[in-house]
Coordinates of C-alpha atoms in Angstrom, one line a residue:
M1 CA -8.8 11.6 -6.5
T2 CA -7.9 10.2 -3.1
A3 CA -7.8 12.6 -0.1
C4 CA -6.0 12.8 3.2
A5 CA -7.9 12.2 6.4
C6 CA -8.0 16.0 6.8
G7 CA -9.8 16.4 3.4
A8 CA -6.8 17.9 1.4
A9 CA -5.7 16.3 -1.8
A10 CA -3.3 13.4 -1.2
V11 CA 0.3 13.5 -2.5
V12 CA 1.7 10.4 -0.8
Q13 CA 0.6 6.9 0.1
W14 CA 1.9 4.3 2.5
R15 CA 0.6 1.0 3.9
R16 CA -0.5 -0.3 7.3
R17 CA -1.8 -3.5 8.6
P18 CA -5.6 -3.6 8.8
T19 CA -7.6 -3.3 12.0
D20 CA -9.5 -6.3 13.2
A21 CA -12.7 -5.0 11.7
E22 CA -11.0 -4.2 8.3
L23 CA -9.3 -7.6 8.3
D24 CA -12.7 -9.3 8.9
R25 CA -14.2 -7.4 5.9
I26 CA -11.1 -8.3 3.7
V27 CA -11.3 -12.0 4.7
R28 CA -15.1 -12.2 4.1
A29 CA -14.8 -10.5 0.7
E30 CA -11.9 -12.8 -0.4
E31 CA -13.8 -15.9 0.8
A32 CA -16.9 -14.8 -1.2
R33 CA -14.7 -14.2 -4.3
R34 CA -13.1 -17.6 -4.0
T35 CA -16.5 -19.3 -3.5
A36 CA -17.9 -17.5 -6.6
A37 CA -14.9 -18.4 -8.7
Q38 CA -15.1 -22.1 -7.7
A39 CA -18.9 -22.1 -8.5
L40 CA -17.9 -20.9 -12.0
G41 CA -15.4 -23.8 -12.3
A42 CA -12.2 -21.9 -11.4
F43 CA -9.4 -23.9 -9.9
I44 CA -8.3 -22.6 -6.5
D45 CA -4.8 -23.8 -5.7
E46 CA -4.6 -25.4 -2.2
D47 CA -1.2 -23.7 -1.7
T48 CA -2.9 -20.3 -1.9
P49 CA -2.4 -18.4 1.3
A50 CA -5.4 -17.9 3.6
P51 CA -7.3 -14.7 2.9
G52 CA -5.9 -11.7 4.7
T53 CA -2.6 -13.2 5.7
D54 CA -0.7 -10.4 3.9
A55 CA -3.4 -7.8 3.7
T56 CA -2.5 -4.1 4.0
V57 CA -4.6 -1.0 3.9
P58 CA -3.5 2.1 1.9
V59 CA -3.2 5.4 3.9
Y60 CA -3.2 8.6 1.9
A61 CA -1.8 12.0 3.1
C62 CA -1.5 15.6 2.0
V63 CA 1.8 17.6 2.1
S64 CA 1.2 18.6 5.8
H65 CA 0.6 15.0 6.9
A66 CA 3.0 13.1 4.7
L67 CA 5.5 10.6 6.1
S68 CA 9.2 10.8 5.2
P69 CA 10.2 8.5 2.3
D70 CA 12.1 6.2 4.7
A71 CA 9.0 5.9 7.0
A72 CA 6.7 5.3 4.0
A73 CA 9.0 2.4 2.9
Y74 CA 7.6 -0.1 5.4
V75 CA 4.2 -1.5 6.4
H76 CA 3.0 0.3 9.5
E77 CA 1.0 -1.1 12.5
A78 CA -2.8 -1.1 12.4
T79 CA -2.8 1.5 15.1
C80 CA -0.4 3.8 13.4
A81 CA -1.6 7.4 13.9
G82 CA 0.5 8.8 11.1
P83 CA 3.3 11.3 11.0
Q84 CA 4.7 13.1 14.0
K85 CA 7.3 15.9 14.0
G86 CA 10.0 15.1 11.4
G87 CA 7.7 13.0 9.2
G88 CA 8.0 9.8 11.2
C89 CA 5.6 7.8 13.4
G90 CA 5.7 5.7 16.4
C91 CA 5.9 2.3 14.6
P92 CA 9.1 0.4 15.0
P93 CA 10.9 0.3 11.7
P94 CA 12.0 -3.1 10.3
A95 CA 15.6 -4.0 10.0
E96 CA 15.3 -3.6 6.2
P97 CA 12.6 -1.5 4.5
E98 CA 10.4 -3.5 2.2
F99 CA 10.5 -0.8 -0.4
P100 CA 13.7 1.3 0.1
F101 CA 13.5 4.9 -1.1
E102 CA 15.5 5.5 -4.2
P103 CA 15.4 9.0 -5.8
V104 CA 14.6 9.0 -9.5
E105 CA 17.1 10.5 -11.8
E106 CA 15.8 13.4 -13.9
Q107 CA 15.4 12.5 -17.5
P108 CA 16.2 15.0 -20.2
A109 CA 13.2 16.3 -22.1
R110 CA 12.7 14.7 -25.5
Q111 CA 10.9 16.0 -28.5
L112 CA 8.9 14.1 -31.0
P113 CA 10.3 14.0 -34.5
P114 CA 8.7 16.4 -37.0
G115 CA 5.4 15.2 -38.4
W116 CA 4.6 13.0 -35.5

């Protein structure tokens, strides 16, 4: 189970850009993975993006530290300190959220047929 930074059980997750140290670890791990794959004879497409170009880091939060659905819909800055009053943060939102929040419709309960 994943936990919030405060130690409570996480109920929500959003993404942020990695810090320089995290990005360095991500790039080194991906380069090692690609080197090992090539040593085993795997083909690495030259059009594959450089490691870490689109890397993100998951951030988990409890009920008290959760972002609003709208704020969780975009990738935050590496320095994002998390939610402030109202469930937002100091990161500038993009013009269009990458993952817009869409409430899920409640589905009616179904029962299995007899003998199942």
